[in-house]
XYZ file of C-alpha atoms in Angstrom:
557
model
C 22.482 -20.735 -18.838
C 19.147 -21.690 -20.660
C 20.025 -22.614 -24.621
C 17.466 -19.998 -26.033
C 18.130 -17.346 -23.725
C 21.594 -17.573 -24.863
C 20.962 -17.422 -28.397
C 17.920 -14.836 -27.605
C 20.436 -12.704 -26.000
C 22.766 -13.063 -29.432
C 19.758 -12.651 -31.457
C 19.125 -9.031 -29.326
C 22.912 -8.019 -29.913
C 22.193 -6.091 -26.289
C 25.176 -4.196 -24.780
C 25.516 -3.295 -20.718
C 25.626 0.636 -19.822
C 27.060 1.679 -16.545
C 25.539 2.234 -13.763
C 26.466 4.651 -10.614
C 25.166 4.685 -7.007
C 22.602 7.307 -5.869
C 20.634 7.875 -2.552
C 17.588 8.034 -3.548
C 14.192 5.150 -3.621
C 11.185 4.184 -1.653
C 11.928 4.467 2.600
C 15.297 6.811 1.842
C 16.964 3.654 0.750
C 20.664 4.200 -0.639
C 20.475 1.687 -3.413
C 21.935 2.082 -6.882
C 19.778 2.439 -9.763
C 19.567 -0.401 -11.986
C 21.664 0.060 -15.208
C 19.544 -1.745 -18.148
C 21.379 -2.975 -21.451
C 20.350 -0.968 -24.473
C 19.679 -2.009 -28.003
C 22.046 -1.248 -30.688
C 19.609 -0.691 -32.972
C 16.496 1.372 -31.988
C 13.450 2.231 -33.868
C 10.412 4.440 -33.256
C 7.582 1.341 -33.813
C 4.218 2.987 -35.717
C 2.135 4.394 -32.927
C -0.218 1.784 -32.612
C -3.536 2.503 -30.328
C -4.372 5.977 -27.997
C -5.612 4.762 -24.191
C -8.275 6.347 -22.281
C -8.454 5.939 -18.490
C -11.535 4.445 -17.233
C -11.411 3.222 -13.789
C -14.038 1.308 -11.803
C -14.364 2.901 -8.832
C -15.281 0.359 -5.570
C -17.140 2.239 -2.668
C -17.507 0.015 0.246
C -20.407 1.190 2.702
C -20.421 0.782 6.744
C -24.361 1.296 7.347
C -25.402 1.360 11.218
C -28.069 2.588 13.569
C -28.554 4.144 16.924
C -27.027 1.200 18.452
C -24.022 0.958 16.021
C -25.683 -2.895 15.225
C -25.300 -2.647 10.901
C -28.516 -2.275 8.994
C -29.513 -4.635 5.924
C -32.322 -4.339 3.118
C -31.201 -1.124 1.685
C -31.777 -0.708 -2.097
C -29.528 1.015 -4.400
C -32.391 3.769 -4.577
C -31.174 5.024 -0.863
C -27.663 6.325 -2.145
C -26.484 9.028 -4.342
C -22.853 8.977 -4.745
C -21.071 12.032 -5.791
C -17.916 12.653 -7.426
C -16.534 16.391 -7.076
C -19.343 17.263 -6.027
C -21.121 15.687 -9.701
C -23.638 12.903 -8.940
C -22.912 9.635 -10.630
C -24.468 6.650 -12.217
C -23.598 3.182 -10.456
C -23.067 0.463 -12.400
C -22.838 -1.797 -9.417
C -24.495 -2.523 -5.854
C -24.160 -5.368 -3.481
C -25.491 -6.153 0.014
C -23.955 -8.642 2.323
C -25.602 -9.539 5.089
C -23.755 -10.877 8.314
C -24.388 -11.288 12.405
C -25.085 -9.056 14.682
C -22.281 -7.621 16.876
C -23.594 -10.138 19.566
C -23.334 -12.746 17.529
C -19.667 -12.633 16.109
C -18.276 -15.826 16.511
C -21.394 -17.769 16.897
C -22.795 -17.699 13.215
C -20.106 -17.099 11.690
C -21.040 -16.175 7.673
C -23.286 -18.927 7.162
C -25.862 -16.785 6.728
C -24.697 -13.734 4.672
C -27.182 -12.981 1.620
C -25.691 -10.177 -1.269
C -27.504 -8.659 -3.852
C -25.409 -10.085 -6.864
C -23.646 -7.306 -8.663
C -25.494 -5.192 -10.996
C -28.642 -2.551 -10.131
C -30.501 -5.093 -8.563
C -33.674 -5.192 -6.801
C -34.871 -6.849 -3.606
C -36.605 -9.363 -5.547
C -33.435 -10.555 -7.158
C -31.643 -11.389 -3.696
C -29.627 -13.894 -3.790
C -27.957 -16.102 -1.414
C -23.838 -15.672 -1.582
C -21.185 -15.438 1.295
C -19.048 -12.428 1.122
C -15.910 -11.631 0.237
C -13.159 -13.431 2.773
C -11.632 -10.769 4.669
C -7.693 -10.053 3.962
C -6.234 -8.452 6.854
C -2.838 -6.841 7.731
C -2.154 -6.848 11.151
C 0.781 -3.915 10.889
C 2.879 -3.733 13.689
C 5.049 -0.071 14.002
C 7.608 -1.740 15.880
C 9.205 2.015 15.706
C 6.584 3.650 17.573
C 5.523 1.132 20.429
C 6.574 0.273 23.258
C 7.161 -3.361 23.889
C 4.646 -4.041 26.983
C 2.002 -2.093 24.809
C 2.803 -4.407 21.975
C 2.546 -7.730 23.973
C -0.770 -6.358 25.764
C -2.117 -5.908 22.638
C -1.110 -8.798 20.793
C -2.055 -11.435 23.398
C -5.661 -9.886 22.925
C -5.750 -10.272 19.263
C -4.537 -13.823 19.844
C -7.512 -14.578 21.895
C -10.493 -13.194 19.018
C -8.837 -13.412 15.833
C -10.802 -17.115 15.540
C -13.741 -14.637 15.393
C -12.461 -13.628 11.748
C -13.253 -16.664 10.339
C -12.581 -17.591 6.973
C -10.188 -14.700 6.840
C -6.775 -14.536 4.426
C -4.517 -12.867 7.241
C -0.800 -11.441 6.593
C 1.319 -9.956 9.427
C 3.576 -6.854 8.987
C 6.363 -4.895 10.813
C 8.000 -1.552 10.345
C 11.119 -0.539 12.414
C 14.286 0.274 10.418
C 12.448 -1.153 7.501
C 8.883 -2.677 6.287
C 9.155 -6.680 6.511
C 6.647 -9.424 6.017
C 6.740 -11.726 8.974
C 4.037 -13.653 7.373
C 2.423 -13.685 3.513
C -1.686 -13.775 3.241
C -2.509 -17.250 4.582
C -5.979 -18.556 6.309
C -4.497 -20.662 8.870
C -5.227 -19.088 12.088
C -2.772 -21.628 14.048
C 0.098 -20.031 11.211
C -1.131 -16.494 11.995
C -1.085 -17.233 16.075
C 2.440 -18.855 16.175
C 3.628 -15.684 13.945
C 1.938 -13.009 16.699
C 3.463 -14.910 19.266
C 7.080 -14.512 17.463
C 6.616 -10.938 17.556
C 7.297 -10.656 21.200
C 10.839 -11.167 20.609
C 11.315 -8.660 18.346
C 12.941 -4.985 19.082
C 10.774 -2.109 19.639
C 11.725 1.258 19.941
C 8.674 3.231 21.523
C 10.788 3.958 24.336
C 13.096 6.180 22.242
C 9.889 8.187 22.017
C 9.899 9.299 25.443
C 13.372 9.628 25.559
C 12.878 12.113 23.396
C 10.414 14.072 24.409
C 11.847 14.223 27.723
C 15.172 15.740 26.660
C 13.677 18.288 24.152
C 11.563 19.430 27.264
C 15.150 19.845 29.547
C 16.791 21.398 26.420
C 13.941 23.506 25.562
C 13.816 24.574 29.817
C 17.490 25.280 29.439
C 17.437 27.526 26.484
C 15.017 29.689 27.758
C 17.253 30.274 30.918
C 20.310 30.520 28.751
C 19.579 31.887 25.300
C 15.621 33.260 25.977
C 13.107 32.801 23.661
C 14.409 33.155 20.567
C 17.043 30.208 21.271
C 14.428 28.494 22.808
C 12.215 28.524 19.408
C 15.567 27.293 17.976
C 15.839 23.963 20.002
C 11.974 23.534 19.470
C 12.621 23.323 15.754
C 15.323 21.076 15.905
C 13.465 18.537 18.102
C 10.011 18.990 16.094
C 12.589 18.503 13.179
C 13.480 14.844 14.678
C 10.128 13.876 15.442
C 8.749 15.055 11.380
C 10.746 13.101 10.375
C 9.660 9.585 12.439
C 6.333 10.023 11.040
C 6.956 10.611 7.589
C 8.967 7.311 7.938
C 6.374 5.778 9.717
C 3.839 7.110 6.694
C 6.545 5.804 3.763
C 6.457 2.239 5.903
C 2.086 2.244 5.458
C 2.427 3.761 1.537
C 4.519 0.899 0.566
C 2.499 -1.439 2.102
C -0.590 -0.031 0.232
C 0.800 0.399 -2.992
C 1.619 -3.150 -2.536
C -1.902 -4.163 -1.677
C -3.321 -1.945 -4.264
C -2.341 -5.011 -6.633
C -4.180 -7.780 -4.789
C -7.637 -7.665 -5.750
C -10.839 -7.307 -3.444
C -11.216 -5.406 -0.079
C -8.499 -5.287 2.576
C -8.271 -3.995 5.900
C -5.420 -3.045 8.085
C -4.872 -3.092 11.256
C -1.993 -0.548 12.110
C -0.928 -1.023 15.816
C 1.286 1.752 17.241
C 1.248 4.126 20.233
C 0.451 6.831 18.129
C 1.850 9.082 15.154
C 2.114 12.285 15.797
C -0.193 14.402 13.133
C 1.503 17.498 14.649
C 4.669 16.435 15.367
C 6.618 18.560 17.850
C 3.595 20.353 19.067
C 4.149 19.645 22.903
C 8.006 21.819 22.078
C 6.564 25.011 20.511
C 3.276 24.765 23.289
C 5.867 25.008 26.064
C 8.025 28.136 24.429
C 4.401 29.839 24.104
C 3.418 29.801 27.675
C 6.909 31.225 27.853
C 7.299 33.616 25.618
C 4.085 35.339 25.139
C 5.039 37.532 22.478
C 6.193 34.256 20.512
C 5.173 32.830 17.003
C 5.829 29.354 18.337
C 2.216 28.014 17.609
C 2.591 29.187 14.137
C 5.860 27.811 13.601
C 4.804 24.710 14.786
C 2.217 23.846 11.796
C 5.071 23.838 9.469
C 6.048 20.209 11.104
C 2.390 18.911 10.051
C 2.126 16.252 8.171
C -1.367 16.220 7.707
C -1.135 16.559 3.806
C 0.740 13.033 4.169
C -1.519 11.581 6.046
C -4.413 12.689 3.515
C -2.554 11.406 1.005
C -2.070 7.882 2.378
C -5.583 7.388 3.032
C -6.861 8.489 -0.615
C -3.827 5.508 -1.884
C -5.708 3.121 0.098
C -9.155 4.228 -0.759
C -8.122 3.638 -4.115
C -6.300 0.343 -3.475
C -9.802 -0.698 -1.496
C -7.630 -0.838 1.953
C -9.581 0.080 4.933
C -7.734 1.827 8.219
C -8.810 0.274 11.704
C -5.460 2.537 13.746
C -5.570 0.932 17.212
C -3.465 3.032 20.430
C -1.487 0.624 22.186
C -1.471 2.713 25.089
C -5.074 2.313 26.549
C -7.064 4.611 27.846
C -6.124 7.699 29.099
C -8.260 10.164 31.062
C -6.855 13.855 30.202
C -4.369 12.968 27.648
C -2.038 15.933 26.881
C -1.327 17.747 23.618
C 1.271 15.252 22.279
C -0.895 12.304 22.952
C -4.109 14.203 20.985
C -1.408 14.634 18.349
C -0.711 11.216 18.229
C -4.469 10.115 17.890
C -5.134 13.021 15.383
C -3.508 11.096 12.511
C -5.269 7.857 13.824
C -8.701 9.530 13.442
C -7.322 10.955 10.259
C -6.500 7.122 8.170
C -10.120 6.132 9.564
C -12.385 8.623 9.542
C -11.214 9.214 5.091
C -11.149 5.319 4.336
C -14.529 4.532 6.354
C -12.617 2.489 9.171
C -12.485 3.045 13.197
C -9.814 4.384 15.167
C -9.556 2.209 18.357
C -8.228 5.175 21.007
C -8.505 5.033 24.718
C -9.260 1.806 24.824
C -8.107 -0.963 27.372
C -10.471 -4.147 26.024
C -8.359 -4.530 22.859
C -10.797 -7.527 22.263
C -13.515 -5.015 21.052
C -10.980 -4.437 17.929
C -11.156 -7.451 16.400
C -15.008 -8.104 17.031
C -15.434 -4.431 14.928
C -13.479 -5.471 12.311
C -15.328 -8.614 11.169
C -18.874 -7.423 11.627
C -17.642 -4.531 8.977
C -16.230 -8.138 6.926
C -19.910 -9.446 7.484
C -22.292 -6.400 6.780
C -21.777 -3.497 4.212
C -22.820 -2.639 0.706
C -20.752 -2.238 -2.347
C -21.100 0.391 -4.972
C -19.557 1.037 -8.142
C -19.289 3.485 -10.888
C -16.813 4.464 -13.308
C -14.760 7.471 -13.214
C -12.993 9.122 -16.513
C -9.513 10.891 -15.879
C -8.080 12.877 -18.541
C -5.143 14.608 -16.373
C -5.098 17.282 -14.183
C -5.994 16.576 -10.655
C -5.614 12.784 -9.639
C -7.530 13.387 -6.645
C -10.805 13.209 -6.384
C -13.680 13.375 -3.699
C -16.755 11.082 -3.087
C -19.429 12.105 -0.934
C -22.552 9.376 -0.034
C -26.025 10.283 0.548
C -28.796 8.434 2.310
C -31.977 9.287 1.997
C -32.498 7.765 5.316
C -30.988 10.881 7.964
C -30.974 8.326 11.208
C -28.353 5.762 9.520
C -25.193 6.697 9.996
C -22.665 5.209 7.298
C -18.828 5.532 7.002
C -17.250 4.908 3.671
C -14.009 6.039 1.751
C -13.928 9.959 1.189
C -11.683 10.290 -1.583
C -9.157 8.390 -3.955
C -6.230 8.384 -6.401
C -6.575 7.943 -10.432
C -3.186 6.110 -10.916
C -1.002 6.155 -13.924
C -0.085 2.731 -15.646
C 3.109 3.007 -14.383
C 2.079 3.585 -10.655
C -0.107 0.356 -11.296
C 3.093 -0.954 -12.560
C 4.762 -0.151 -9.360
C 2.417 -1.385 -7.514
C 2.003 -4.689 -8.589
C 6.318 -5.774 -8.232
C 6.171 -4.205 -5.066
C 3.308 -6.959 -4.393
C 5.489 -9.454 -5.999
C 8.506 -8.658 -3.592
C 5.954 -8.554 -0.712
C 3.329 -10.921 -0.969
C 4.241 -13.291 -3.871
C 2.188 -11.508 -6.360
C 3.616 -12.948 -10.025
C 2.044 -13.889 -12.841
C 3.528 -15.296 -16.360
C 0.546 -15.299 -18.900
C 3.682 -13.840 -21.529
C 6.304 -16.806 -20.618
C 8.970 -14.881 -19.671
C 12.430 -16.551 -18.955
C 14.229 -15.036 -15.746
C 17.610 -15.987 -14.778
C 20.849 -14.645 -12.606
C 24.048 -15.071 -15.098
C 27.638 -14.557 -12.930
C 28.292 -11.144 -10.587
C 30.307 -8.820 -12.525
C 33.501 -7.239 -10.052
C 33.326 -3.961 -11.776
C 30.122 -3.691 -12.748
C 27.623 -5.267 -10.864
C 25.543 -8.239 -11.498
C 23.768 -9.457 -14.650
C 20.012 -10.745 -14.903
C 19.059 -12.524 -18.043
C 15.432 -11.647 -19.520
C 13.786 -13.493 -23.102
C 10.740 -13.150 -24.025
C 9.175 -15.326 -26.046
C 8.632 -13.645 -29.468
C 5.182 -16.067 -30.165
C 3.840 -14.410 -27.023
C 4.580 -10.494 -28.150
C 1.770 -8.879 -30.534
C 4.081 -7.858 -33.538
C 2.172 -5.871 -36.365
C 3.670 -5.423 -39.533
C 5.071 -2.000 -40.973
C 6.945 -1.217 -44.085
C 8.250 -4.628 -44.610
C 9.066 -4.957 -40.453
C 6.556 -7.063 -37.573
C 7.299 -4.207 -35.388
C 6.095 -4.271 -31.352
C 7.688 -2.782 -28.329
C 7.722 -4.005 -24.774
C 8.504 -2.435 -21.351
C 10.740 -3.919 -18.990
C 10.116 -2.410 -15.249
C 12.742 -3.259 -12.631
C 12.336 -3.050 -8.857
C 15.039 -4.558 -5.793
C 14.449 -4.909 -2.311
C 17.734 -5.688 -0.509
C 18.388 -8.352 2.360
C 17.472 -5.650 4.966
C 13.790 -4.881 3.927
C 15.098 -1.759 1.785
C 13.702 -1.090 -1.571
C 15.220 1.080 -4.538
C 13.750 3.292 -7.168
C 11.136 1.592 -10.149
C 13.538 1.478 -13.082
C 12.521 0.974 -16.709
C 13.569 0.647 -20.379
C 11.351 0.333 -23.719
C 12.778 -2.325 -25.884
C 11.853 -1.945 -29.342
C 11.336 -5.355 -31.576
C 11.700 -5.149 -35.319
C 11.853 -8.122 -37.217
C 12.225 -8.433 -41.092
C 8.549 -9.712 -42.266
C 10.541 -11.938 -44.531
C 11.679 -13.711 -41.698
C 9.087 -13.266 -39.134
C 7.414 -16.798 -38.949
C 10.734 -18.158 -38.640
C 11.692 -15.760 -35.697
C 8.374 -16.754 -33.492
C 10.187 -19.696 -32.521
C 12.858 -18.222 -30.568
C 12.911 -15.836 -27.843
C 14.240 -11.850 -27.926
C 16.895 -11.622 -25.280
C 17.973 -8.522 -22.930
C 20.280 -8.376 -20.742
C 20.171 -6.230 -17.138
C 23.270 -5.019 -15.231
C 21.959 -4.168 -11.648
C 24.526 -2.859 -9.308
C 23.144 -4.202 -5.894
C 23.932 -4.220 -2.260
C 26.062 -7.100 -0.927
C 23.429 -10.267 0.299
C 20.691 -11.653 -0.857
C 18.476 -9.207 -3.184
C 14.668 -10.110 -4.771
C 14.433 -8.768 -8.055
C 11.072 -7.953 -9.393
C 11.076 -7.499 -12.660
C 7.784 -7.055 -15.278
C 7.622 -6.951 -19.044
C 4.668 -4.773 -20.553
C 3.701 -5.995 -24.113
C 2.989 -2.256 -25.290
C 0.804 -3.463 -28.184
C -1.164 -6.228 -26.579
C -1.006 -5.052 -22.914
C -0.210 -7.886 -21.490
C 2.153 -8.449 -18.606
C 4.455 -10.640 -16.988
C 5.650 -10.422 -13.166
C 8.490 -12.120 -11.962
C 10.706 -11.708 -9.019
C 14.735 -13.668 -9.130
C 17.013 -13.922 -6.082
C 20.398 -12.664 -6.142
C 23.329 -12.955 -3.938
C 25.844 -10.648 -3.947
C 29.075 -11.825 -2.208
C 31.164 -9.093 -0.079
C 33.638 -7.280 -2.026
C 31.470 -7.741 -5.264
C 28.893 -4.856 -4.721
């Protein structure tokens, strides 16, 4: 173990609590909560500083004509952005300027211009490339089939050159949300990890499977038990099939919340054969035609998961993530009731985040060329937005004063509390490298514990800490935030514990030297676990990310 974390962890005088095992955490994960050491001597530090929220608010704009080509040389005088309904004042505007759909691939960004940021004028253009796009290609691995997968992937293989200088990371969700490949801008990387996808398991099938016996079962309750059994077996299959997309919908939140930490615009790509807005529709549609006299149709809305799906898209309007949902299944000419189901919620995470929803579509190569003329061409406003509690939520509605543009943008968006910032940012340390150590934080595993669990040494460097001093104490308080994701993808709850610091001023100059020790106890699954953990300075703000791997042997979980 690391000399001053041994004596920091004497100098803190920290003792281990227990810890028991609970179902609960992010993608129903059974993982134990983390049991965190307290100090044996706690204080109430002088209250030092009252925070207001002020966010800056990022609206990205999609402006196109008649011929869906994107439009340049708008000023900021041909928006009005409104909050709840409230017109506000923007504090920033930028235009890039890209190719033409017909010329994606051929000019590449060579010749984007921007208004620099700031309420500028045409006559202070200026000549700057874009942002580089940062794409997820998310692949539902639980809701495609595998020849729909491969069809689509090959495609993507054969344009995504046309993204050019583009940071690219590639995603799956089945049982569990993985990262086949972090943010990189080497296309060969990004092919060779598309291609490895082919050989993974994919469980669209099931789908049909399913909907196929629910029909039989439904068919044989009305000739057995009528219609009332019949509504019965519809809500146990609609049952089934809420709860795929809600998983489906946990697998995309996590990845946003994640992405919400990684600053600039993303995009993401979400391949899947569908996911069904309305799930179990097709059931209660057949025990209607049925039973005339039945409340199936009304019964069925109480499967929606609409409200989710609204929700999702206002996280990733607020973590700058734009939806492009592509069908896998191709184009369809009459497609039924569960297949406009499907779609719904596609049309849904584009239509509120100012993306496109790719349906009915067999030349998959279209997909990519739309997403990087959107990278090449659209404004960027700003304004800031106050929030004092109450409603998180809020709209934003764009005006042009030109009525023959058309122009897609994000609809609404989150305020987030510092902790769900907090959250966000280790779950983009577990997922995409995300850590940062401007406080100097020392991390390090210490030996598994058989009873217990498995200890994690933290010290922070008292120098780094903003102490004040208080009746005859440097007082201060920091925040440690704790977050595991197991060897299977899983993740458990955001833990965290306040560590008070209060040091005799007598002794204080002395004490900057050495390092305030704490001690975690984290009963994990057996494997290898990431730990994330992050240390707020409460006075100064300041915070350190980390993540430390753990291996838990069998027999000592």
């Amino acid at each position: 173990m690391n000399d001053r974390l041994l004596r920091a962890l004497q100098l803190g005088r920290s003792r281990l609590t227990p810890g028991g095992v609970v179902a609960v955490g992010l993608l129903l994960i059974l993982m134990a909560p983390l049991a965190v050491a307290e100090e044996t001597e706690r204080e109430t530090p002088t209250s030092f500083s009252e925070v207001i929220h002020v966010e800056l608010i990022n609206v990205d704009l999609y402006v196109t004509d008649k011929n869906g080509d994107p439009v340049p040389g708008l000023k900021r005088s041909d928006f009005s952005v409104f909050e709840n309904g409230e017109e506000v004042e923007l504090s920033h505007f930028a235009s890039y300027r890209g190719p033409l759909r017909s010329e994606v691939g051929r000019r590449g960004g060579e010749d984007d211009v921007a208004v620099a940021p700031g309420l500028a004028e045409e006559g202070d253009l200026a000549e700057k490339e874009a942002e580089p796009l940062q794409l997820v290609i998310f692949i539902d691995n639980a809701n495609t089939r595998p020849f729909n997968r491969s069809r689509v992937l090959r495609r993507v293989r054969e344009r995504v050159a046309e993204l050019g200088k583009a940071r690219i990371s590639v995603v799956t969700h089945n049982s569990s949300l993985k990262v086949r490949l972090p943010f990189t801008e080497d296309l060969a990387v990004v092919d060779k990890a598309l291609e490895k996808l082919g050989d993974l398991a994919a469980r669209g099938l099931n789908a049909e499977m399913d909907l196929r016996n629910g029909i039989a079962a439904i068919a044989d309750a009305l000739e057995l038990a009528g219609c009332p059994g019949a509504e019965s077996v519809a809500r146990q299959y609609a049952s089934g099939a809420q709860m795929k997309s809600q998983e489906a919908i946990r697998a995309l939140e996590a990845m946003i919340r994640s992405l919400a930490a990684i600053p600039g615009r993303k995009a993401l790509l979400y391949v899947a054969d569908g996911l069904a807005a309305q799930p179990g529709v097709e059931f209660f549609s057949m025990v209607q035609n049925s039973c005339t006299m039945s409340s199936a149709m009304l019964q069925a809305r109480s499967f929606s998961v609409n409200d989710e799906l609204s929700r999702l898209a206002a996280r990733a309007n607020s973590a700058r993530v734009t939806f492009y949902p592509l069908d896998g299944t191709g184009a369809r000419r009459n497609p039924g009731e569960d297949r406009m189901s499907m779609q719904e919620s596609f049309k849904i995470l584009a239509e509120e985040t100012g993306g496109r929803a790719f349906l009915n579509l067999n030349n998959v190569s279209l997909v990519v060329e739309e997403i990087a003329v959107d990278n090449a061409s659209y404004y960027s406003l700003a304004y800031s937005s106050r929030f004092d509690g109450g409603v998180a939520e809020r709209n934003i509605e764009v005006k042009l004063r030109r009525p023959d543009l058309k122009v897609r943008y994000r609809r609404s968006f989150q305020h987030r509390s510092a902790e769900e910032q907090m959250e966000e940012r280790l779950l983009a340390a577990l997922l995409h490298g995300q850590v940062a150590n401007p406080l100097g934080v020392i991390l390090e595993p210490a030996q598994s514990l058989a009873d217990s669990g498995s200890l994690v040494q933290v010290g922070i460097p008292l120098s780094k800490l903003t102490l004040l001093p208080s009746q005859g104490k440097h007082q201060g308080k920091a925040k440690l935030f704790i977050l595991v994701r197991d060897s299977e993808g899983r993740f458990s709850s955001v833990n965290s514990v306040e560590v008070p610091i209060a040091i005799p001023s007598a002794h204080f100059e002395r004490a900057r030297g050495q390092m305030w020790g704490y001690k975690l106890n984290l009963k994990l699954r057996e494997g290898e676990n990431l730990v994330a953990v992050a240390v707020r300075d409460e006075v100064g703000r300041e915070i350190s990310i980390l993540t430390q791997t753990v291996r838990v042997a069998t027999g000592e979980s």
